[in-house]
Amino acid sequence: MTVQSRVEFASATDAGVVRKFNEDSIATDSEIGLMVLADGMGGYMAGDVASALAVSVVKEELVTALGNLAPMEIEMAKRYLPQTLAVKWAAEKANQMILRVARKNSQYQGMGTTLTLALFHEDRISIAHVGDSRLYRLRYDRLEQLTMDHSLLQGQVAAGLIDSGDAKLSHNRNLVTRALGKEETVEVDVREEDVLPGDIYLLCSDGLNDMVEDADIELALCELKANLPLAANLLVQMANDNGGHDNVSVVLARAQTPSTRRGLLDRLFGWFRR
Amino acid sequence: MAKLVVMLNGAMVGNHFIDKGRITIGRRSGNDIHLDDPGVSKEHAVIQTVGNDHIFEDLGSTNGSTLNGSRITKHILQNGDVIDIGAFQLKYANIKANPEMDYDRTMMIRTVDREIGAVPQSAGWESGSPVTARSSLRAGFPLGEVRGIKGEFAGQKIALERPLKTFGTAGAQVAVILRRPPGYFITHVEGNKTARVNGQAIGSEPHTLQDGDVIEVGQEKFEFFLK
């Protein structure tokens, strides 16, 4: 059984109303169950180079890694599934590649990117995250943010310096505290979550969540979940209607209902085992 | 650089640049901004710098601090804010503390020890050109509503205040009405056949709604109005 039968993807990306260039990069891969998004920054129009590199390295690394997953003799392997270690490793590889390319090409110096990705496997999801591109989950029509921004603003809120309600008044929205391409090593946040049938996952660049309120994102996903491509396009449109100050990218994934995920025999044996 | 203009009885009496991470304000002479007035507490308030923000915090003063007439304890200063402390007024001036600033290009800052502190202006990678605030785009949105003719909502009025609302029968025929700056649109969501407006199928493209249009979707029939 391929992952293709278990997860449905849809996506949309746009430069926005104000910017001429789109420095976001996105990709999905139904074969391995991957959704990935990178929001590039810095350099003279090299942000798109950094984000495109991040996305392609992650994809290649994961295709290879998932082909030969082996138990690992490291401390982290006790706490995380091999797939989760693989997404972390892939993000670290992307960081190294961006640094290498930037060093060899002076015009790319200083480029960097955020990276957020989710890998679906069995009934789990492995998440890796650096920067302020978010992963949300819609479950039972409630929107939840699964990643915590690596931004100065998020740090201020966490430290109690700013009420989350006052965060809109802050001018630190655009300051990320972690990114790929800045240092030799990058701290990658990883997380594992259960996947329930009917869950919808939303990966987005800050061009969406800065322009569209969470309540409106939730509304759009609840109302339009029957048509994921339309939902993705309309979310981008909503960001642009509200001003479109930044590049905006949206990747959506829906976990299929169990009947399509498990064969009849599988389910019968499942009952016997109980 | 951001600064505070100190005013007394409408006249400027001082000018302080916010050039360090923590600026103290109070009646005691050791304060960075010394305000000699019985209505000011000895240690009245502080202004902390965090990244691009200057955060005003009242330190539990006896007579409090007010911004535009309302008492504040903690507030992220915005360009042009005037804070009343005793007989004094502090005017915050920072052309960068505008809503436009929020949409500058994303920048990476180095927080070696994750401690809060001033971010040098050179820490950012680059900054984008100023853009208009989003609130200005919200103004002037027309407000529409539908009135049920037949079906579940017959005889009812539904205001279309949110950015979108779906109508119809899930799994059979659903359409969504979108509220956008130019007006209202209806778009097909699911079902083999699309909804109808004034008897015509809307097709797969978004269809502009006009005042008085009659919409049929699923078991529902509505009339659309612009208020």
Short mmCIF file of C-alpha atoms in Angstrom, two decimals:
data_model
loop_
_atom_site.label_atom_id
_atom_site.label_comp_id
_atom_site.label_asym_id
_atom_site.label_seq_id
_atom_site.Cartn_x
_atom_site.Cartn_y
_atom_site.Cartn_z
CA MET A 1 0.00 0.00 0.00
CA THR A 2 1.43 3.37 -0.98
CA VAL A 3 1.04 6.54 0.96
CA GLN A 4 -0.72 7.90 -2.11
CA SER A 5 -3.90 6.13 -1.08
CA ARG A 6 -3.78 7.61 2.38
CA VAL A 7 -3.07 11.31 1.98
CA GLU A 8 -4.50 13.81 -0.47
CA PHE A 9 -2.49 17.00 -1.11
CA ALA A 10 -3.33 20.39 -2.62
CA SER A 11 -1.30 23.58 -2.77
CA ALA A 12 -1.16 27.18 -3.96
CA THR A 13 1.53 29.85 -3.92
CA ASP A 14 1.64 33.48 -5.00
CA ALA A 15 4.07 36.41 -4.87
CA GLY A 16 1.37 38.50 -3.20
CA VAL A 17 0.20 41.98 -4.09
CA VAL A 18 3.27 43.99 -3.03
CA ARG A 19 6.31 41.87 -3.89
CA LYS A 20 7.48 41.19 -7.42
CA PHE A 21 9.21 37.89 -6.69
CA ASN A 22 8.09 34.77 -4.94
CA GLU A 23 10.82 33.48 -2.64
CA ASP A 24 8.66 30.71 -1.17
CA SER A 25 9.15 27.14 -2.36
CA ILE A 26 6.75 24.27 -1.78
CA ALA A 27 6.54 20.59 -2.72
CA THR A 28 4.44 17.54 -2.03
CA ASP A 29 5.27 13.90 -2.73
CA SER A 30 2.44 11.40 -2.60
CA GLU A 31 4.79 8.41 -2.90
CA ILE A 32 6.51 9.12 0.39
CA GLY A 33 3.74 11.22 1.98
CA LEU A 34 5.71 14.45 2.20
CA MET A 35 4.65 18.09 2.34
CA VAL A 36 7.35 20.75 2.60
CA LEU A 37 7.48 24.54 2.55
CA ALA A 38 10.40 26.98 2.70
CA ASP A 39 10.24 30.79 2.90
CA GLY A 40 13.48 32.20 1.52
CA MET A 41 15.12 35.44 2.57
CA GLY A 42 18.20 37.57 2.14
CA GLY A 43 20.75 38.24 -0.53
CA TYR A 44 19.95 39.86 -3.83
CA MET A 45 16.97 37.81 -4.89
CA ALA A 46 18.73 34.71 -3.59
CA GLY A 47 15.95 33.91 -1.13
CA ASP A 48 14.28 31.78 -3.77
CA VAL A 49 17.54 29.90 -4.36
CA ALA A 50 17.78 29.04 -0.65
CA SER A 51 14.16 27.96 -0.37
CA ALA A 52 14.28 25.90 -3.58
CA LEU A 53 17.47 24.20 -2.42
CA ALA A 54 15.94 23.38 0.96
CA VAL A 55 12.87 21.82 -0.62
CA SER A 56 14.77 19.74 -3.18
CA VAL A 57 17.42 18.52 -0.73
CA VAL A 58 14.75 17.48 1.77
CA LYS A 59 12.83 15.60 -0.89
CA GLU A 60 15.89 13.76 -2.21
CA GLU A 61 17.20 12.93 1.23
CA LEU A 62 13.89 11.54 2.38
CA VAL A 63 13.31 9.44 -0.73
CA THR A 64 16.70 7.82 -0.10
CA ALA A 65 16.38 7.58 3.67
CA LEU A 66 12.91 6.04 3.65
CA GLY A 67 14.16 3.34 1.26
CA ASN A 68 16.49 1.98 3.92
CA LEU A 69 15.30 2.90 7.35
CA ALA A 70 17.37 1.13 9.94
CA PRO A 71 17.36 1.32 13.71
CA MET A 72 20.02 3.72 14.84
CA GLU A 73 22.41 3.40 17.73
CA ILE A 74 22.08 6.94 18.97
CA GLU A 75 20.48 8.46 22.02
CA MET A 76 17.74 10.20 20.03
CA ALA A 77 16.57 6.90 18.54
CA LYS A 78 15.17 5.92 21.91
CA ARG A 79 12.77 8.84 21.84
CA TYR A 80 11.89 9.17 18.17
CA LEU A 81 10.76 6.98 15.27
CA PRO A 82 13.27 6.44 12.44
CA GLN A 83 11.06 8.58 10.17
CA THR A 84 11.34 11.48 12.60
CA LEU A 85 15.10 11.16 12.76
CA ALA A 86 15.07 11.11 8.95
CA VAL A 87 13.20 14.42 8.67
CA LYS A 88 15.56 16.03 11.16
CA TRP A 89 18.57 14.72 9.24
CA ALA A 90 17.09 15.95 5.94
CA ALA A 91 16.66 19.47 7.37
CA GLU A 92 20.26 19.46 8.58
CA LYS A 93 21.47 18.30 5.15
CA ALA A 94 19.54 21.18 3.55
CA ASN A 95 21.27 23.62 5.90
CA GLN A 96 24.70 22.33 4.88
CA MET A 97 23.85 22.47 1.19
CA ILE A 98 22.64 26.09 1.38
CA LEU A 99 25.83 27.10 3.20
CA ARG A 100 27.99 25.30 0.63
CA VAL A 101 26.27 26.96 -2.35
CA ALA A 102 26.40 30.38 -0.67
CA ARG A 103 30.14 30.00 -0.08
CA LYS A 104 30.86 29.10 -3.68
CA ASN A 105 28.74 31.86 -5.18
CA SER A 106 29.22 35.35 -3.85
CA GLN A 107 25.86 36.51 -5.21
CA TYR A 108 24.15 34.01 -2.90
CA GLN A 109 25.99 35.10 0.20
CA GLY A 110 23.72 35.63 3.18
CA MET A 111 20.79 33.74 1.74
CA GLY A 112 18.68 31.74 4.13
CA THR A 113 15.29 30.14 4.48
CA THR A 114 12.74 28.83 6.90
CA LEU A 115 11.77 25.17 6.54
CA THR A 116 8.72 23.32 7.79
CA LEU A 117 7.82 19.84 6.67
CA ALA A 118 5.55 16.97 7.58
CA LEU A 119 5.99 13.32 6.66
CA PHE A 120 2.98 11.00 6.85
CA HIS A 121 3.67 7.36 7.71
CA GLU A 122 1.22 4.71 8.93
CA ASP A 123 -1.00 6.59 11.36
CA ARG A 124 1.70 9.03 12.44
CA ILE A 125 3.14 12.28 11.23
CA SER A 126 6.74 13.44 11.71
CA ILE A 127 7.26 17.19 11.75
CA ALA A 128 10.50 19.14 11.34
CA HIS A 129 10.60 22.88 11.70
CA VAL A 130 13.02 25.83 11.59
CA GLY A 131 11.80 29.46 11.46
CA ASP A 132 8.33 30.95 11.33
CA SER A 133 6.53 28.91 8.66
CA ARG A 134 3.70 27.13 10.42
CA LEU A 135 1.98 23.78 10.45
CA TYR A 136 -1.65 23.78 11.57
CA ARG A 137 -4.06 20.89 12.02
CA LEU A 138 -7.82 21.03 11.63
CA ARG A 139 -9.33 18.24 13.75
CA TYR A 140 -13.05 18.04 14.53
CA ASP A 141 -13.37 21.50 12.92
CA ARG A 142 -10.93 23.06 15.39
CA LEU A 143 -7.73 24.68 14.15
CA GLU A 144 -4.57 24.08 16.18
CA GLN A 145 -1.04 25.30 15.55
CA LEU A 146 1.42 22.41 15.79
CA THR A 147 4.64 24.40 15.42
CA MET A 148 5.94 27.19 17.61
CA ASP A 149 7.49 30.04 15.58
CA HIS A 150 11.20 30.59 16.02
CA SER A 151 10.68 34.33 16.10
CA LEU A 152 11.53 37.09 18.49
CA LEU A 153 7.82 37.84 18.87
CA GLN A 154 7.04 34.25 19.90
CA GLY A 155 9.91 34.46 22.40
CA GLN A 156 8.47 37.64 23.87
CA VAL A 157 5.03 36.08 24.23
CA ALA A 158 6.48 32.93 25.81
CA ALA A 159 8.53 35.01 28.25
CA GLY A 160 5.39 36.89 29.31
CA LEU A 161 6.75 40.18 28.01
CA ILE A 162 3.83 40.53 25.65
CA ASP A 163 0.26 39.25 25.88
CA SER A 164 -0.59 37.11 22.88
CA GLY A 165 -3.47 39.54 22.26
CA ASP A 166 -1.01 42.43 22.04
CA ALA A 167 1.22 40.57 19.59
CA LYS A 168 -0.53 42.37 16.73
CA LEU A 169 0.97 45.64 18.02
CA SER A 170 4.51 44.30 17.90
CA HIS A 171 7.01 45.30 15.25
CA ASN A 172 9.03 42.12 15.67
CA ARG A 173 6.85 39.97 13.45
CA ASN A 174 9.50 39.70 10.77
CA LEU A 175 12.42 38.75 13.01
CA VAL A 176 13.14 35.03 12.99
CA THR A 177 15.59 33.60 15.48
CA ARG A 178 16.41 30.46 13.51
CA ALA A 179 16.86 29.82 9.81
CA LEU A 180 18.66 27.46 7.44
CA GLY A 181 21.82 28.82 5.83
CA LYS A 182 23.02 30.97 8.71
CA GLU A 183 25.33 28.70 10.68
CA GLU A 184 27.16 25.37 10.39
CA THR A 185 24.66 23.67 12.64
CA VAL A 186 20.99 24.40 12.92
CA GLU A 187 18.67 23.43 15.74
CA VAL A 188 15.72 21.60 14.15
CA ASP A 189 12.55 21.16 16.18
CA VAL A 190 10.96 17.76 15.63
CA ARG A 191 7.61 16.45 16.76
CA GLU A 192 5.53 13.32 16.27
CA GLU A 193 1.76 13.30 16.26
CA ASP A 194 -1.03 10.76 15.74
CA VAL A 195 -3.00 11.16 12.55
CA LEU A 196 -6.76 10.67 12.68
CA PRO A 197 -8.91 10.06 9.60
CA GLY A 198 -10.40 13.33 8.42
CA ASP A 199 -7.59 15.48 9.85
CA ILE A 200 -6.58 18.35 7.60
CA TYR A 201 -3.01 19.70 7.78
CA LEU A 202 -2.09 23.19 6.65
CA LEU A 203 1.49 24.22 5.97
CA CYS A 204 1.87 27.94 5.29
CA SER A 205 4.34 30.80 5.01
CA ASP A 206 3.88 33.86 7.25
CA GLY A 207 2.28 35.64 4.29
CA LEU A 208 -0.86 33.68 5.19
CA ASN A 209 -0.95 33.84 8.99
CA ASP A 210 0.15 37.50 9.11
CA MET A 211 -2.62 38.56 6.75
CA VAL A 212 -5.48 36.18 7.63
CA GLU A 213 -6.74 35.67 11.18
CA ASP A 214 -6.63 32.12 12.55
CA ALA A 215 -10.43 32.25 12.93
CA ASP A 216 -10.81 32.93 9.20
CA ILE A 217 -8.32 30.19 8.29
CA GLU A 218 -10.35 27.80 10.43
CA LEU A 219 -13.57 28.94 8.77
CA ALA A 220 -12.15 28.42 5.26
CA LEU A 221 -10.89 24.91 6.08
CA CYS A 222 -14.13 23.87 7.80
CA GLU A 223 -16.34 25.15 5.00
CA LEU A 224 -14.21 24.04 2.06
CA LYS A 225 -12.73 20.74 3.19
CA ALA A 226 -14.69 18.93 0.49
CA ASN A 227 -12.53 20.69 -2.12
CA LEU A 228 -8.91 21.02 -0.99
CA PRO A 229 -7.55 22.67 -4.18
CA LEU A 230 -10.26 25.35 -3.90
CA ALA A 231 -9.49 25.82 -0.19
CA ALA A 232 -5.78 26.32 -0.95
CA ASN A 233 -6.51 28.86 -3.69
CA LEU A 234 -9.05 30.76 -1.62
CA LEU A 235 -6.70 31.00 1.38
CA VAL A 236 -4.09 32.61 -0.88
CA GLN A 237 -6.79 34.89 -2.29
CA MET A 238 -7.87 35.89 1.25
CA ALA A 239 -4.28 36.87 2.10
CA ASN A 240 -4.08 38.97 -1.06
CA ASP A 241 -7.51 40.53 -0.43
CA ASN A 242 -6.24 41.63 2.99
CA GLY A 243 -3.26 43.38 1.45
CA GLY A 244 -0.96 40.58 0.29
CA HIS A 245 2.13 42.22 1.78
CA ASP A 246 4.23 39.08 1.52
CA ASN A 247 4.65 35.97 -0.59
CA VAL A 248 1.93 33.55 0.43
CA SER A 249 2.05 29.77 0.17
CA VAL A 250 -0.36 27.12 1.32
CA VAL A 251 -0.02 23.32 1.29
CA LEU A 252 -2.96 21.23 2.44
CA ALA A 253 -3.13 17.52 3.25
CA ARG A 254 -6.07 15.37 4.22
CA ALA A 255 -5.78 12.02 5.93
CA GLN A 256 -8.21 9.62 4.29
CA THR A 257 -10.94 7.75 6.09
CA PRO A 258 -9.93 4.31 7.44
CA SER A 259 -12.00 2.34 4.92
CA THR A 260 -9.69 3.44 2.14
CA ARG A 261 -6.60 3.07 4.24
CA ARG A 262 -6.91 -0.52 5.35
CA GLY A 263 -7.89 -3.53 3.28
CA LEU A 264 -10.74 -5.82 4.32
CA LEU A 265 -8.45 -8.68 5.38
CA ASP A 266 -6.33 -6.29 7.31
CA ARG A 267 -9.33 -5.09 9.22
CA LEU A 268 -10.58 -8.64 9.87
CA PHE A 269 -7.22 -9.67 11.30
CA GLY A 270 -7.27 -6.46 13.26
CA TRP A 271 -10.47 -7.63 14.97
CA PHE A 272 -9.08 -11.08 15.74
CA ARG A 273 -6.07 -9.54 17.36
CA ARG A 274 -8.12 -7.49 19.76
CA MET B 1 16.23 56.25 16.40
CA ALA B 2 13.14 56.25 18.56
CA LYS B 3 12.72 59.08 21.03
CA LEU B 4 10.46 60.34 23.76
CA VAL B 5 9.45 63.97 23.79
CA VAL B 6 8.60 65.17 27.30
CA MET B 7 5.86 67.81 27.44
CA LEU B 8 4.57 69.89 30.35
CA ASN B 9 1.53 72.15 29.95
CA GLY B 10 1.79 71.80 26.20
CA ALA B 11 5.44 72.86 26.01
CA MET B 12 8.36 70.60 25.19
CA VAL B 13 10.66 70.29 28.19
CA GLY B 14 12.89 67.40 27.19
CA ASN B 15 13.93 64.97 24.52
CA HIS B 16 15.22 61.45 25.24
CA PHE B 17 16.51 58.99 22.70
CA ILE B 18 15.77 55.38 23.48
CA ASP B 19 19.35 54.25 23.18
CA LYS B 20 19.54 51.46 25.73
CA GLY B 21 17.63 48.32 26.63
CA ARG B 22 15.92 49.74 29.70
CA ILE B 23 14.89 53.33 30.33
CA THR B 24 13.52 54.22 33.76
CA ILE B 25 10.99 56.95 34.40
CA GLY B 26 10.16 58.44 37.80
CA ARG B 27 10.27 61.26 40.35
CA ARG B 28 13.57 60.13 41.89
CA SER B 29 16.50 61.98 40.35
CA GLY B 30 18.40 58.81 39.40
CA ASN B 31 15.85 57.90 36.75
CA ASP B 32 16.81 58.16 33.07
CA ILE B 33 13.77 60.34 32.58
CA HIS B 34 13.33 62.40 35.70
CA LEU B 35 9.82 63.85 36.06
CA ASP B 36 9.53 66.14 39.06
CA ASP B 37 5.84 66.19 39.89
CA PRO B 38 3.92 64.92 42.97
CA GLY B 39 1.64 62.89 40.64
CA VAL B 40 4.64 60.82 39.51
CA SER B 41 5.87 57.89 41.62
CA LYS B 42 9.56 57.59 42.53
CA GLU B 43 9.96 54.59 40.25
CA HIS B 44 7.00 55.09 37.97
CA ALA B 45 7.58 53.15 34.79
CA VAL B 46 10.16 51.56 32.50
CA ILE B 47 10.54 51.24 28.75
CA GLN B 48 12.21 48.04 27.61
CA THR B 49 13.62 47.48 24.15
CA VAL B 50 12.98 44.11 22.58
CA GLY B 51 13.95 43.82 18.94
CA ASN B 52 12.09 46.57 17.11
CA ASP B 53 9.66 47.06 20.01
CA HIS B 54 9.71 49.50 22.87
CA ILE B 55 7.49 48.18 25.62
CA PHE B 56 6.14 50.62 28.21
CA GLU B 57 5.41 49.16 31.63
CA ASP B 58 3.93 50.94 34.63
CA LEU B 59 5.64 49.69 37.79
CA GLY B 60 2.49 49.80 39.92
CA SER B 61 2.66 53.57 40.34
CA THR B 62 0.24 55.32 42.69
CA ASN B 63 -1.49 57.47 40.09
CA GLY B 64 -0.93 55.25 37.09
CA SER B 65 -0.13 55.95 33.45
CA THR B 66 -2.71 56.63 30.78
CA LEU B 67 -2.69 56.31 27.02
CA ASN B 68 -5.43 58.15 25.14
CA GLY B 69 -7.40 58.37 28.36
CA SER B 70 -7.21 54.69 29.33
CA ARG B 71 -5.00 53.37 32.07
CA ILE B 72 -2.23 51.07 30.89
CA THR B 73 0.08 48.67 32.67
CA LYS B 74 1.98 47.29 29.71
CA HIS B 75 1.90 48.54 26.15
CA ILE B 76 3.92 48.12 22.96
CA LEU B 77 4.55 51.71 21.91
CA GLN B 78 3.26 52.83 18.52
CA ASN B 79 4.50 55.90 16.65
CA GLY B 80 2.69 58.99 17.94
CA ASP B 81 1.50 57.47 21.25
CA VAL B 82 1.12 60.04 24.03
CA ILE B 83 1.32 58.76 27.61
CA ASP B 84 0.18 60.87 30.56
CA ILE B 85 2.22 60.54 33.74
CA GLY B 86 1.30 63.02 36.47
CA ALA B 87 1.38 66.49 34.94
CA PHE B 88 3.74 65.32 32.18
CA GLN B 89 3.09 63.89 28.77
CA LEU B 90 5.50 61.60 26.97
CA LYS B 91 5.20 61.49 23.21
CA TYR B 92 6.74 58.47 21.49
CA ALA B 93 8.19 59.13 18.06
CA ASN B 94 9.51 56.29 15.95
CA ILE B 95 8.79 56.29 12.24
CA LYS B 96 9.61 52.60 12.17
CA ALA B 97 6.94 51.69 14.72
CA ASN B 98 4.16 51.78 12.17
CA PRO B 99 1.92 49.00 10.96
CA GLU B 100 3.87 49.06 7.68
CA MET B 101 6.96 47.95 9.52
CA ASP B 102 5.29 44.68 10.36
CA TYR B 103 5.41 43.52 6.79
CA ASP B 104 9.03 44.17 6.16
CA ARG B 105 10.90 41.26 4.73
CA THR B 106 11.61 38.47 7.11
CA MET B 107 14.99 38.85 8.70
CA MET B 108 17.16 36.60 10.78
CA ILE B 109 18.44 37.99 14.04
CA ARG B 110 21.12 36.46 16.18
CA THR B 111 20.07 35.84 19.73
CA VAL B 112 23.09 34.02 21.02
CA ASP B 113 21.79 33.42 24.50
CA ARG B 114 18.12 34.05 23.71
CA GLU B 115 18.24 36.97 26.10
CA ILE B 116 16.15 39.93 25.25
CA GLY B 117 17.91 43.08 24.27
CA ALA B 118 18.34 45.73 21.68
CA VAL B 119 18.83 44.53 18.14
CA PRO B 120 21.30 46.66 16.23
CA GLN B 121 19.80 48.03 13.05
CA SER B 122 22.47 46.24 11.06
CA ALA B 123 21.44 42.83 12.39
CA GLY B 124 18.72 42.51 9.78
CA TRP B 125 19.41 41.32 6.30
CA GLU B 126 17.47 43.90 4.44
CA SER B 127 14.28 45.81 4.72
CA GLY B 128 11.50 46.15 2.22
CA SER B 129 9.73 49.22 0.91
CA PRO B 130 6.89 50.74 2.92
CA VAL B 131 3.45 49.41 2.14
CA THR B 132 -0.05 50.35 3.16
CA ALA B 133 -1.69 49.05 6.30
CA ARG B 134 -4.18 46.25 5.90
CA SER B 135 -6.89 47.99 7.88
CA SER B 136 -7.33 50.54 5.11
CA LEU B 137 -8.26 47.76 2.72
CA ARG B 138 -10.99 46.47 5.00
CA ALA B 139 -12.79 49.80 5.01
CA GLY B 140 -15.44 50.14 2.36
CA PHE B 141 -16.20 46.43 2.04
CA PRO B 142 -19.84 46.23 1.05
CA LEU B 143 -22.04 44.14 3.33
CA GLY B 144 -24.40 41.61 1.78
CA GLU B 145 -27.03 39.19 3.01
CA VAL B 146 -29.13 36.36 1.67
CA ARG B 147 -32.82 35.83 2.37
CA GLY B 148 -34.13 32.27 2.21
CA ILE B 149 -36.96 31.68 -0.26
CA LYS B 150 -37.10 27.88 -0.07
CA GLY B 151 -35.36 25.20 2.02
CA GLU B 152 -33.79 25.19 5.46
CA PHE B 153 -33.47 28.97 5.69
CA ALA B 154 -36.85 29.93 4.17
CA GLY B 155 -37.97 33.28 5.53
CA GLN B 156 -34.63 33.89 7.29
CA LYS B 157 -32.02 36.53 6.67
CA ILE B 158 -28.35 35.59 6.86
CA ALA B 159 -25.79 38.39 6.98
CA LEU B 160 -22.62 37.63 5.01
CA GLU B 161 -20.08 39.25 7.34
CA ARG B 162 -17.34 36.62 7.31
CA PRO B 163 -14.97 36.16 4.36
CA LEU B 164 -16.89 33.12 3.15
CA LYS B 165 -19.93 30.94 3.73
CA THR B 166 -21.00 27.69 2.08
CA PHE B 167 -24.55 26.74 1.13
CA GLY B 168 -26.13 23.54 -0.18
CA THR B 169 -25.99 19.84 0.67
CA ALA B 170 -22.65 18.25 1.57
CA GLY B 171 -21.70 15.49 -0.86
CA ALA B 172 -24.39 16.53 -3.37
CA GLN B 173 -24.14 20.19 -4.29
CA VAL B 174 -22.28 22.92 -2.40
CA ALA B 175 -21.36 26.48 -3.39
CA VAL B 176 -19.47 29.12 -1.43
CA ILE B 177 -20.21 32.83 -1.28
CA LEU B 178 -17.03 34.90 -0.91
CA ARG B 179 -16.88 38.38 0.53
CA ARG B 180 -14.05 40.24 -1.18
CA PRO B 181 -12.94 43.86 -1.56
CA PRO B 182 -14.57 44.24 -4.98
CA GLY B 183 -17.83 42.61 -3.79
CA TYR B 184 -19.45 39.19 -3.44
CA PHE B 185 -18.74 36.13 -5.55
CA ILE B 186 -20.20 32.65 -5.70
CA THR B 187 -18.01 29.64 -6.56
CA HIS B 188 -18.69 25.94 -7.01
CA VAL B 189 -17.34 23.68 -4.22
CA GLU B 190 -18.63 20.15 -4.81
CA GLY B 191 -21.21 18.13 -6.75
CA ASN B 192 -21.58 17.12 -10.40
CA LYS B 193 -23.79 20.10 -11.15
CA THR B 194 -23.03 23.65 -10.19
CA ALA B 195 -25.37 26.03 -8.38
CA ARG B 196 -27.64 28.34 -10.42
CA VAL B 197 -27.93 32.12 -10.34
CA ASN B 198 -31.12 33.52 -11.89
CA GLY B 199 -31.69 30.11 -13.46
CA GLN B 200 -28.22 29.87 -15.07
CA ALA B 201 -25.58 27.36 -13.93
CA ILE B 202 -22.59 29.26 -12.53
CA GLY B 203 -20.00 26.90 -14.04
CA SER B 204 -16.54 26.39 -12.59
CA GLU B 205 -15.42 30.04 -12.56
CA PRO B 206 -16.25 32.52 -9.76
CA HIS B 207 -19.46 34.38 -10.54
CA THR B 208 -20.06 37.99 -9.39
CA LEU B 209 -23.25 38.43 -7.37
CA GLN B 210 -25.52 41.41 -8.05
CA ASP B 211 -28.15 42.88 -5.76
CA GLY B 212 -31.37 40.88 -6.16
CA ASP B 213 -29.77 37.75 -7.69
CA VAL B 214 -31.65 34.51 -6.99
CA ILE B 215 -29.39 31.58 -6.03
CA GLU B 216 -30.33 27.90 -6.15
CA VAL B 217 -28.01 25.37 -4.54
CA GLY B 218 -28.88 21.90 -3.19
CA GLN B 219 -32.37 22.12 -1.72
CA GLU B 220 -31.94 25.83 -1.01
CA LYS B 221 -33.19 28.89 -2.85
CA PHE B 222 -32.03 32.36 -1.76
CA GLU B 223 -32.17 35.95 -2.82
CA PHE B 224 -28.94 37.99 -2.49
CA PHE B 225 -28.98 41.65 -1.34
CA LEU B 226 -26.35 44.31 -0.88
CA LYS B 227 -27.05 46.48 2.13
#
